[in-house]
Amino acid sequence: TYTDDDLSGWSHIWVNEKGMPEIAASIVGNSLVVSQKDPFGRGLNWPQDLTYLIVPKTGEPEEISVSFGRNSNSIRKKLKTVPEEGSFIIPNTDGKGYGFFRLNEADAKACAAYLSVCENELLRGSLLITLYENLLNRTISPESYMEAMLNYLPKEDNSLLFSAALGYIGNCQRLYPSDPEKLEQVLWRIVTTAEQPQRRLQAFRQYRFIARSPEAVRRLYALWKDGIEPAGCSLSENDYISLSYDLAIQMPDKADEIVATQQARITNPDRKRQYAFISPSVSPQKEVRDSVFASLLVAGNRRVEPWASAALSNLNCQLRQQEAVGYIRPALEALQEVQRTGDIFFPRDWVRALLSGHTSSAARKEVDDFFAAHPDYPVLLSNKVRQQADHLYR
């Protein structure tokens, strides 16, 4: 009663229907042309207001507002000046738009470069999301994305944006593994030189997560063995515990020694029990890991759900994913029982721990085969699996 807008029609598109619009923009002559399309081919149009920035090679950027209605899927807005060659488009500058803002190759490259010189924090935040989603949709190569992000990250002084960028960089390395040397160098430089202690700690935790080179592993092992903290970086006991898991996986010849030493260092009784429960999941012996997995299929062994999730995650870590593919189907088959016997959030955590370390086509086939065998699988649980398996289908 308070608006002339068709709210029921708006709600049907935005709330009831799945998916989001794919939105693209280009400069045609002296105009900005923005179009949206329904990725599921239903012909839906998502009403919303969007803002764009046309950044010229020289001169001041021009901001353009675009408003999509119920029946519009393409809008043309005249620009004040004809953009010169080398101009580029930044979409969703205020971050209020919702959709996949597809960038063409030239705009993607220019936006990535602009990130490190952009002074507007809100615009940088929106750019971070846009570039990451273009990475996931493979319109930006992982190599060019990583290069731009590593150039930008050390310069970011906003804590929220730094944290978000750090997570995006870690996911890029996890989903599209490449030579980690430059990434390790940039992160370690932040660990040892950043002014804010929290930033050093965040970078250290990401460094620990992505470290693969012999030099990085040796450095982490020395830190763990001697209990030394990087200068200006305060590590908790949980940091050393997590580090011991990573080192046991990466240094199988020292795994038993690492686990025994870390267990002896822990004095808190509850933490000792936690470590005793989780640590077998990093054993270099597959038969031990198989027995851990089999035990997790028994409801009584999942009573402390964070412990169970941590053990399952270790079993399916990226470095052992080839050996762990066989865990996928049995763990998915157990999901309904996991839901029945566990906390409301545990099914999501279970599937995340199971699938996040897998990136292979073999893992995707396991998920496909599971759904083929269960065509009427409960929708809510099915969605949880599809959400956590999304990266396998990119």
GROMACS .gro file of C-alpha atoms in nm:
model
  394
    1THR     CA    1   0.000   0.000   0.000
    2TYR     CA    2   0.298   0.231   0.031
    3THR     CA    3   0.439   0.199  -0.320
    4ASP     CA    4   0.328   0.185  -0.680
    5ASP     CA    5   0.602  -0.069  -0.756
    6ASP     CA    6   0.500  -0.428  -0.821
    7LEU     CA    7   0.647  -0.581  -0.506
    8SER     CA    8   0.499  -0.926  -0.565
    9GLY     CA    9   0.666  -0.940  -0.906
   10TRP     CA   10   0.991  -0.813  -0.754
   11SER     CA   11   0.973  -1.073  -0.479
   12HIS     CA   12   0.904  -1.356  -0.723
   13ILE     CA   13   1.224  -1.280  -0.916
   14TRP     CA   14   1.454  -1.187  -0.630
   15VAL     CA   15   1.332  -1.424  -0.359
   16ASN     CA   16   1.150  -1.720  -0.508
   17GLU     CA   17   1.361  -1.785  -0.816
   18LYS     CA   18   1.714  -1.927  -0.806
   19GLY     CA   19   2.023  -1.771  -0.953
   20MET     CA   20   2.138  -1.418  -1.019
   21PRO     CA   21   2.178  -1.207  -1.331
   22GLU     CA   22   2.490  -1.206  -1.543
   23ILE     CA   23   2.565  -0.843  -1.617
   24ALA     CA   24   2.803  -0.711  -1.881
   25ALA     CA   25   2.898  -0.361  -1.993
   26SER     CA   26   3.076  -0.218  -2.293
   27ILE     CA   27   3.148   0.117  -2.453
   28VAL     CA   28   2.983   0.161  -2.790
   29GLY     CA   29   3.067   0.490  -2.958
   30ASN     CA   30   2.993   0.760  -2.703
   31SER     CA   31   2.763   0.542  -2.489
   32LEU     CA   32   2.780   0.287  -2.211
   33VAL     CA   33   2.574  -0.023  -2.290
   34VAL     CA   34   2.480  -0.244  -1.995
   35SER     CA   35   2.296  -0.572  -2.042
   36GLN     CA   36   2.178  -0.849  -1.815
   37LYS     CA   37   2.082  -1.205  -1.891
   38ASP     CA   38   1.932  -1.498  -1.706
   39PRO     CA   39   2.195  -1.776  -1.685
   40PHE     CA   40   1.916  -2.035  -1.667
   41GLY     CA   41   1.744  -1.913  -1.984
   42ARG     CA   42   1.410  -1.830  -1.818
   43GLY     CA   43   1.405  -1.477  -1.954
   44LEU     CA   44   1.400  -1.318  -1.609
   45ASN     CA   45   1.507  -0.958  -1.554
   46TRP     CA   46   1.624  -0.845  -1.211
   47PRO     CA   47   1.515  -0.487  -1.131
   48GLN     CA   48   1.797  -0.292  -0.963
   49ASP     CA   49   1.999   0.029  -0.975
   50LEU     CA   50   2.366   0.003  -1.070
   51THR     CA   51   2.661   0.241  -1.082
   52TYR     CA   52   2.955   0.229  -1.323
   53LEU     CA   53   3.279   0.420  -1.349
   54ILE     CA   54   3.439   0.497  -1.683
   55VAL     CA   55   3.811   0.547  -1.618
   56PRO     CA   56   3.987   0.728  -1.904
   57LYS     CA   57   4.354   0.698  -1.983
   58THR     CA   58   4.384   1.066  -1.893
   59GLY     CA   59   4.145   1.297  -1.712
   60GLU     CA   60   3.874   1.242  -1.453
   61PRO     CA   61   3.661   0.925  -1.431
   62GLU     CA   62   3.290   0.955  -1.512
   63GLU     CA   63   3.029   0.786  -1.294
   64ILE     CA   64   2.715   0.655  -1.464
   65SER     CA   65   2.392   0.535  -1.300
   66VAL     CA   66   2.185   0.264  -1.466
   67SER     CA   67   1.840   0.145  -1.360
   68PHE     CA   68   1.697  -0.187  -1.474
   69GLY     CA   69   1.320  -0.232  -1.465
   70ARG     CA   70   1.107  -0.544  -1.476
   71ASN     CA   71   1.106  -0.554  -1.855
   72SER     CA   72   1.451  -0.424  -1.940
   73ASN     CA   73   1.756  -0.632  -2.014
   74SER     CA   74   1.967  -0.374  -2.196
   75ILE     CA   75   2.028  -0.006  -2.127
   76ARG     CA   76   2.226   0.252  -2.321
   77LYS     CA   77   2.350   0.568  -2.146
   78LYS     CA   78   2.524   0.852  -2.328
   79LEU     CA   79   2.860   0.959  -2.188
   80LYS     CA   80   2.972   1.318  -2.143
   81THR     CA   81   3.280   1.262  -2.357
   82VAL     CA   82   3.380   0.998  -2.609
   83PRO     CA   83   3.614   0.762  -2.423
   84GLU     CA   84   3.966   0.748  -2.561
   85GLU     CA   85   4.147   0.426  -2.637
   86GLY     CA   86   4.270   0.270  -2.314
   87SER     CA   87   3.962   0.370  -2.113
   88PHE     CA   88   3.802   0.095  -1.908
   89ILE     CA   89   3.484   0.018  -1.715
   90ILE     CA   90   3.450  -0.058  -1.344
   91PRO     CA   91   3.109  -0.210  -1.260
   92ASN     CA   92   2.911  -0.186  -0.936
   93THR     CA   93   3.122   0.094  -0.790
   94ASP     CA   94   2.903   0.136  -0.479
   95GLY     CA   95   2.881  -0.239  -0.415
   96LYS     CA   96   2.501  -0.233  -0.403
   97GLY     CA   97   2.441  -0.431  -0.722
   98TYR     CA   98   2.383  -0.805  -0.712
   99GLY     CA   99   2.489  -1.037  -0.990
  100PHE     CA  100   2.790  -1.172  -1.171
  101PHE     CA  101   2.955  -0.868  -1.328
  102ARG     CA  102   3.135  -1.027  -1.620
  103LEU     CA  103   3.448  -0.841  -1.730
  104ASN     CA  104   3.596  -0.861  -2.076
  105GLU     CA  105   3.967  -0.933  -2.100
  106ALA     CA  106   4.078  -0.571  -2.131
  107ASP     CA  107   3.858  -0.444  -1.848
  108ALA     CA  108   3.960  -0.735  -1.624
  109LYS     CA  109   4.327  -0.654  -1.671
  110ALA     CA  110   4.270  -0.283  -1.616
  111CYS     CA  111   4.050  -0.334  -1.306
  112ALA     CA  112   4.309  -0.566  -1.153
  113ALA     CA  113   4.580  -0.304  -1.205
  114TYR     CA  114   4.355  -0.025  -1.075
  115LEU     CA  115   4.298  -0.211  -0.747
  116SER     CA  116   4.641  -0.122  -0.612
  117VAL     CA  117   4.607   0.252  -0.687
  118CYS     CA  118   4.239   0.301  -0.601
  119GLU     CA  119   4.194   0.532  -0.299
  120ASN     CA  120   3.822   0.465  -0.243
  121GLU     CA  121   3.785   0.182   0.011
  122LEU     CA  122   3.428   0.099  -0.088
  123LEU     CA  123   3.528   0.075  -0.453
  124ARG     CA  124   3.826  -0.147  -0.363
  125GLY     CA  125   3.593  -0.377  -0.170
  126SER     CA  126   3.355  -0.404  -0.464
  127LEU     CA  127   3.647  -0.461  -0.702
  128LEU     CA  128   3.780  -0.741  -0.483
  129ILE     CA  129   3.448  -0.926  -0.510
  130THR     CA  130   3.410  -0.863  -0.883
  131LEU     CA  131   3.762  -0.981  -0.964
  132TYR     CA  132   3.729  -1.291  -0.746
  133GLU     CA  133   3.401  -1.392  -0.908
  134ASN     CA  134   3.556  -1.343  -1.250
  135LEU     CA  135   3.839  -1.570  -1.138
  136LEU     CA  136   3.587  -1.838  -1.034
  137ASN     CA  137   3.407  -1.803  -1.367
  138ARG     CA  138   3.740  -1.826  -1.550
  139THR     CA  139   3.720  -1.491  -1.727
  140ILE     CA  140   4.046  -1.402  -1.551
  141SER     CA  141   4.337  -1.644  -1.555
  142PRO     CA  142   4.462  -1.757  -1.212
  143GLU     CA  143   4.811  -1.638  -1.307
  144SER     CA  144   4.709  -1.280  -1.387
  145TYR     CA  145   4.473  -1.270  -1.089
  146MET     CA  146   4.744  -1.383  -0.848
  147GLU     CA  147   4.997  -1.139  -0.990
  148ALA     CA  148   4.759  -0.845  -0.945
  149MET     CA  149   4.658  -0.950  -0.595
  150LEU     CA  150   5.016  -0.993  -0.477
  151ASN     CA  151   5.098  -0.646  -0.607
  152TYR     CA  152   4.797  -0.505  -0.421
  153LEU     CA  153   4.793  -0.695  -0.089
  154PRO     CA  154   5.098  -0.539   0.085
  155LYS     CA  155   4.958  -0.191   0.014
  156GLU     CA  156   4.612  -0.252   0.160
  157ASP     CA  157   4.571  -0.066   0.491
  158ASN     CA  158   4.204  -0.147   0.556
  159SER     CA  159   4.186  -0.448   0.789
  160LEU     CA  160   3.858  -0.583   0.649
  161LEU     CA  161   3.977  -0.559   0.289
  162PHE     CA  162   4.315  -0.706   0.379
  163SER     CA  163   4.145  -1.005   0.542
  164ALA     CA  164   3.910  -1.056   0.246
  165ALA     CA  165   4.195  -1.032  -0.005
  166LEU     CA  166   4.405  -1.277   0.195
  167GLY     CA  167   4.120  -1.529   0.183
  168TYR     CA  168   4.070  -1.482  -0.191
  169ILE     CA  169   4.441  -1.533  -0.254
  170GLY     CA  170   4.442  -1.852  -0.048
  171ASN     CA  171   4.141  -1.986  -0.238
  172CYS     CA  172   4.305  -1.904  -0.571
  173GLN     CA  173   4.611  -2.107  -0.473
  174ARG     CA  174   4.393  -2.391  -0.341
  175LEU     CA  175   4.164  -2.412  -0.644
  176TYR     CA  176   4.425  -2.341  -0.912
  177PRO     CA  177   4.760  -2.456  -0.766
  178SER     CA  178   5.070  -2.291  -0.908
  179ASP     CA  179   5.432  -2.238  -0.807
  180PRO     CA  180   5.393  -2.097  -0.455
  181GLU     CA  181   5.734  -1.929  -0.434
  182LYS     CA  182   5.627  -1.570  -0.505
  183LEU     CA  183   5.315  -1.603  -0.291
  184GLU     CA  184   5.523  -1.741  -0.005
  185GLN     CA  185   5.771  -1.453  -0.039
  186VAL     CA  186   5.500  -1.185  -0.031
  187LEU     CA  187   5.324  -1.339   0.268
  188TRP     CA  188   5.646  -1.387   0.463
  189ARG     CA  189   5.742  -1.026   0.398
  190ILE     CA  190   5.411  -0.921   0.552
  191VAL     CA  191   5.469  -1.160   0.845
  192THR     CA  192   5.804  -0.997   0.920
  193THR     CA  193   5.745  -0.631   0.829
  194ALA     CA  194   5.376  -0.537   0.872
  195GLU     CA  195   5.318  -0.268   1.134
  196GLN     CA  196   5.002  -0.426   1.276
  197PRO     CA  197   5.056  -0.748   1.478
  198GLN     CA  198   4.715  -0.881   1.372
  199ARG     CA  199   4.810  -0.845   1.007
  200ARG     CA  200   5.132  -1.036   1.068
  201LEU     CA  201   4.936  -1.315   1.234
  202GLN     CA  202   4.680  -1.334   0.953
  203ALA     CA  203   4.956  -1.351   0.693
  204PHE     CA  204   5.137  -1.620   0.893
  205ARG     CA  205   4.827  -1.838   0.908
  206GLN     CA  206   4.779  -1.807   0.534
  207TYR     CA  207   5.150  -1.875   0.480
  208ARG     CA  208   5.118  -2.191   0.688
  209PHE     CA  209   4.817  -2.297   0.481
  210ILE     CA  210   4.981  -2.250   0.139
  211ALA     CA  211   5.346  -2.330   0.217
  212ARG     CA  212   5.472  -2.598  -0.023
  213SER     CA  213   5.828  -2.516  -0.119
  214PRO     CA  214   6.109  -2.698   0.064
  215GLU     CA  215   6.237  -2.366   0.198
  216ALA     CA  216   5.898  -2.267   0.342
  217VAL     CA  217   5.843  -2.609   0.498
  218ARG     CA  218   6.191  -2.603   0.655
  219ARG     CA  219   6.123  -2.255   0.794
  220LEU     CA  220   5.795  -2.365   0.948
  221TYR     CA  221   5.951  -2.680   1.090
  222ALA     CA  222   6.226  -2.477   1.257
  223LEU     CA  223   5.969  -2.238   1.406
  224TRP     CA  224   5.761  -2.525   1.537
  225LYS     CA  225   6.052  -2.733   1.668
  226ASP     CA  226   6.208  -2.447   1.863
  227GLY     CA  227   5.879  -2.284   1.961
  228ILE     CA  228   5.999  -1.956   1.814
  229GLU     CA  229   5.756  -1.687   1.703
  230PRO     CA  230   5.827  -1.471   1.400
  231ALA     CA  231   5.922  -1.121   1.519
  232GLY     CA  232   5.611  -0.923   1.608
  233CYS     CA  233   5.382  -1.221   1.547
  234SER     CA  234   5.228  -1.374   1.858
  235LEU     CA  235   5.132  -1.740   1.802
  236SER     CA  236   4.890  -1.927   2.026
  237GLU     CA  237   4.910  -2.291   2.127
  238ASN     CA  238   4.640  -2.361   1.867
  239ASP     CA  239   4.866  -2.211   1.601
  240TYR     CA  240   5.144  -2.453   1.695
  241ILE     CA  241   4.896  -2.741   1.703
  242SER     CA  242   4.767  -2.656   1.355
  243LEU     CA  243   5.125  -2.620   1.236
  244SER     CA  244   5.208  -2.966   1.369
  245TYR     CA  245   4.925  -3.116   1.160
  246ASP     CA  246   5.051  -2.941   0.846
  247LEU     CA  247   5.411  -3.046   0.907
  248ALA     CA  248   5.314  -3.407   0.979
  249ILE     CA  249   5.141  -3.420   0.640
  250GLN     CA  250   5.424  -3.249   0.452
  251MET     CA  251   5.706  -3.436   0.631
  252PRO     CA  252   5.582  -3.796   0.653
  253ASP     CA  253   5.923  -3.926   0.765
  254LYS     CA  254   5.900  -3.702   1.073
  255ALA     CA  255   5.524  -3.727   1.127
  256ASP     CA  256   5.529  -3.962   1.427
  257GLU     CA  257   5.799  -3.756   1.597
  258ILE     CA  258   5.611  -3.431   1.535
  259VAL     CA  259   5.284  -3.567   1.671
  260ALA     CA  260   5.447  -3.721   1.980
  261THR     CA  261   5.638  -3.399   2.055
  262GLN     CA  262   5.332  -3.179   2.016
  263GLN     CA  263   5.122  -3.411   2.230
  264ALA     CA  264   5.383  -3.390   2.507
  265ARG     CA  265   5.384  -3.010   2.492
  266ILE     CA  266   5.010  -2.979   2.554
  267THR     CA  267   4.919  -2.946   2.922
  268ASN     CA  268   4.547  -2.873   2.911
  269PRO     CA  269   4.363  -3.207   2.956
  270ASP     CA  270   4.080  -3.124   2.717
  271ARG     CA  271   4.322  -3.008   2.452
  272LYS     CA  272   4.527  -3.323   2.502
  273ARG     CA  273   4.218  -3.534   2.435
  274GLN     CA  274   4.137  -3.323   2.130
  275TYR     CA  275   4.487  -3.372   1.990
  276ALA     CA  276   4.479  -3.745   2.059
  277PHE     CA  277   4.150  -3.767   1.867
  278ILE     CA  278   4.255  -3.558   1.564
  279SER     CA  279   4.625  -3.638   1.520
  280PRO     CA  280   4.583  -3.991   1.377
  281SER     CA  281   4.418  -3.824   1.075
  282VAL     CA  282   4.759  -3.689   0.967
  283SER     CA  283   4.933  -4.027   0.989
  284PRO     CA  284   5.158  -4.111   0.693
  285GLN     CA  285   5.013  -4.465   0.699
  286LYS     CA  286   4.701  -4.499   0.487
  287GLU     CA  287   4.567  -4.788   0.692
  288VAL     CA  288   4.567  -4.561   0.998
  289ARG     CA  289   4.386  -4.286   0.808
  290ASP     CA  290   4.135  -4.539   0.675
  291SER     CA  291   4.062  -4.653   1.030
  292VAL     CA  292   4.009  -4.291   1.136
  293PHE     CA  293   3.764  -4.242   0.852
  294ALA     CA  294   3.577  -4.562   0.937
  295SER     CA  295   3.549  -4.447   1.298
  296LEU     CA  296   3.394  -4.116   1.189
  297LEU     CA  297   3.110  -4.306   1.022
  298VAL     CA  298   3.002  -4.420   1.371
  299ALA     CA  299   2.775  -4.159   1.529
  300GLY     CA  300   2.924  -4.200   1.876
  301ASN     CA  301   3.264  -4.090   1.747
  302ARG     CA  302   3.120  -3.765   1.612
  303ARG     CA  303   2.991  -3.637   1.947
  304VAL     CA  304   3.246  -3.354   1.953
  305GLU     CA  305   3.164  -3.224   1.610
  306PRO     CA  306   3.452  -2.973   1.564
  307TRP     CA  307   3.697  -3.257   1.633
  308ALA     CA  308   3.524  -3.481   1.380
  309SER     CA  309   3.524  -3.203   1.118
  310ALA     CA  310   3.894  -3.133   1.176
  311ALA     CA  311   3.984  -3.500   1.141
  312LEU     CA  312   3.779  -3.536   0.823
  313SER     CA  313   3.939  -3.222   0.681
  314ASN     CA  314   4.289  -3.358   0.749
  315LEU     CA  315   4.201  -3.687   0.584
  316ASN     CA  316   4.089  -3.499   0.272
  317CYS     CA  317   4.362  -3.236   0.264
  318GLN     CA  318   4.482  -3.122  -0.076
  319LEU     CA  319   4.816  -3.299  -0.054
  320ARG     CA  320   4.642  -3.635  -0.003
  321GLN     CA  321   4.335  -3.586  -0.217
  322GLN     CA  322   4.429  -3.858  -0.463
  323GLU     CA  323   4.431  -4.118  -0.185
  324ALA     CA  324   4.122  -3.966  -0.023
  325VAL     CA  325   3.886  -3.977  -0.323
  326GLY     CA  326   3.754  -4.306  -0.191
  327TYR     CA  327   3.621  -4.132   0.120
  328ILE     CA  328   3.380  -3.911  -0.074
  329ARG     CA  329   3.098  -4.153  -0.153
  330PRO     CA  330   3.084  -4.322   0.191
  331ALA     CA  331   3.089  -3.982   0.364
  332LEU     CA  332   2.808  -3.853   0.143
  333GLU     CA  333   2.611  -4.172   0.200
  334ALA     CA  334   2.637  -4.104   0.574
  335LEU     CA  335   2.516  -3.744   0.544
  336GLN     CA  336   2.153  -3.810   0.634
  337GLU     CA  337   2.261  -3.989   0.949
  338VAL     CA  338   2.503  -3.705   1.022
  339GLN     CA  339   2.207  -3.469   1.000
  340ARG     CA  340   1.988  -3.691   1.217
  341THR     CA  341   2.246  -3.734   1.493
  342GLY     CA  342   2.418  -3.396   1.487
  343ASP     CA  343   2.380  -3.024   1.533
  344ILE     CA  344   2.192  -2.818   1.273
  345PHE     CA  345   2.515  -2.684   1.120
  346PHE     CA  346   2.711  -3.008   1.126
  347PRO     CA  347   2.600  -3.141   0.783
  348ARG     CA  348   2.743  -2.830   0.618
  349ASP     CA  349   3.067  -2.858   0.816
  350TRP     CA  350   3.090  -3.231   0.735
  351VAL     CA  351   3.059  -3.176   0.360
  352ARG     CA  352   3.293  -2.877   0.366
  353ALA     CA  353   3.560  -3.079   0.548
  354LEU     CA  354   3.509  -3.363   0.301
  355LEU     CA  355   3.524  -3.167  -0.026
  356SER     CA  356   3.718  -2.843   0.018
  357GLY     CA  357   4.057  -3.011  -0.032
  358HIS     CA  358   3.952  -3.187  -0.354
  359THR     CA  359   3.996  -3.029  -0.696
  360SER     CA  360   4.016  -3.331  -0.927
  361SER     CA  361   3.780  -3.461  -1.193
  362ALA     CA  362   3.775  -3.789  -1.000
  363ALA     CA  363   3.626  -3.608  -0.700
  364ARG     CA  364   3.364  -3.447  -0.922
  365LYS     CA  365   3.274  -3.789  -1.061
  366GLU     CA  366   3.220  -3.919  -0.708
  367VAL     CA  367   2.971  -3.637  -0.643
  368ASP     CA  368   2.801  -3.696  -0.979
  369ASP     CA  369   2.773  -4.068  -0.912
  370PHE     CA  370   2.628  -4.002  -0.568
  371PHE     CA  371   2.350  -3.784  -0.709
  372ALA     CA  372   2.287  -4.029  -0.993
  373ALA     CA  373   2.234  -4.301  -0.733
  374HIS     CA  374   2.004  -4.075  -0.528
  375PRO     CA  375   1.783  -3.881  -0.771
  376ASP     CA  376   1.531  -3.800  -0.497
  377TYR     CA  377   1.784  -3.692  -0.236
  378PRO     CA  378   1.643  -3.438   0.016
  379VAL     CA  379   1.665  -3.091  -0.133
  380LEU     CA  380   1.816  -2.913   0.167
  381LEU     CA  381   2.095  -3.167   0.203
  382SER     CA  382   2.144  -3.180  -0.173
  383ASN     CA  383   2.194  -2.804  -0.176
  384LYS     CA  384   2.455  -2.828   0.099
  385VAL     CA  385   2.651  -3.080  -0.107
  386ARG     CA  386   2.621  -2.876  -0.427
  387GLN     CA  387   2.732  -2.561  -0.245
  388GLN     CA  388   3.046  -2.722  -0.105
  389ALA     CA  389   3.117  -2.901  -0.439
  390ASP     CA  390   3.071  -2.583  -0.645
  391HIS     CA  391   3.444  -2.540  -0.706
  392LEU     CA  392   3.459  -2.887  -0.869
  393TYR     CA  393   3.225  -2.768  -1.144
  394ARG     CA  394   3.396  -2.439  -1.231
   0.00000   0.00000   0.00000
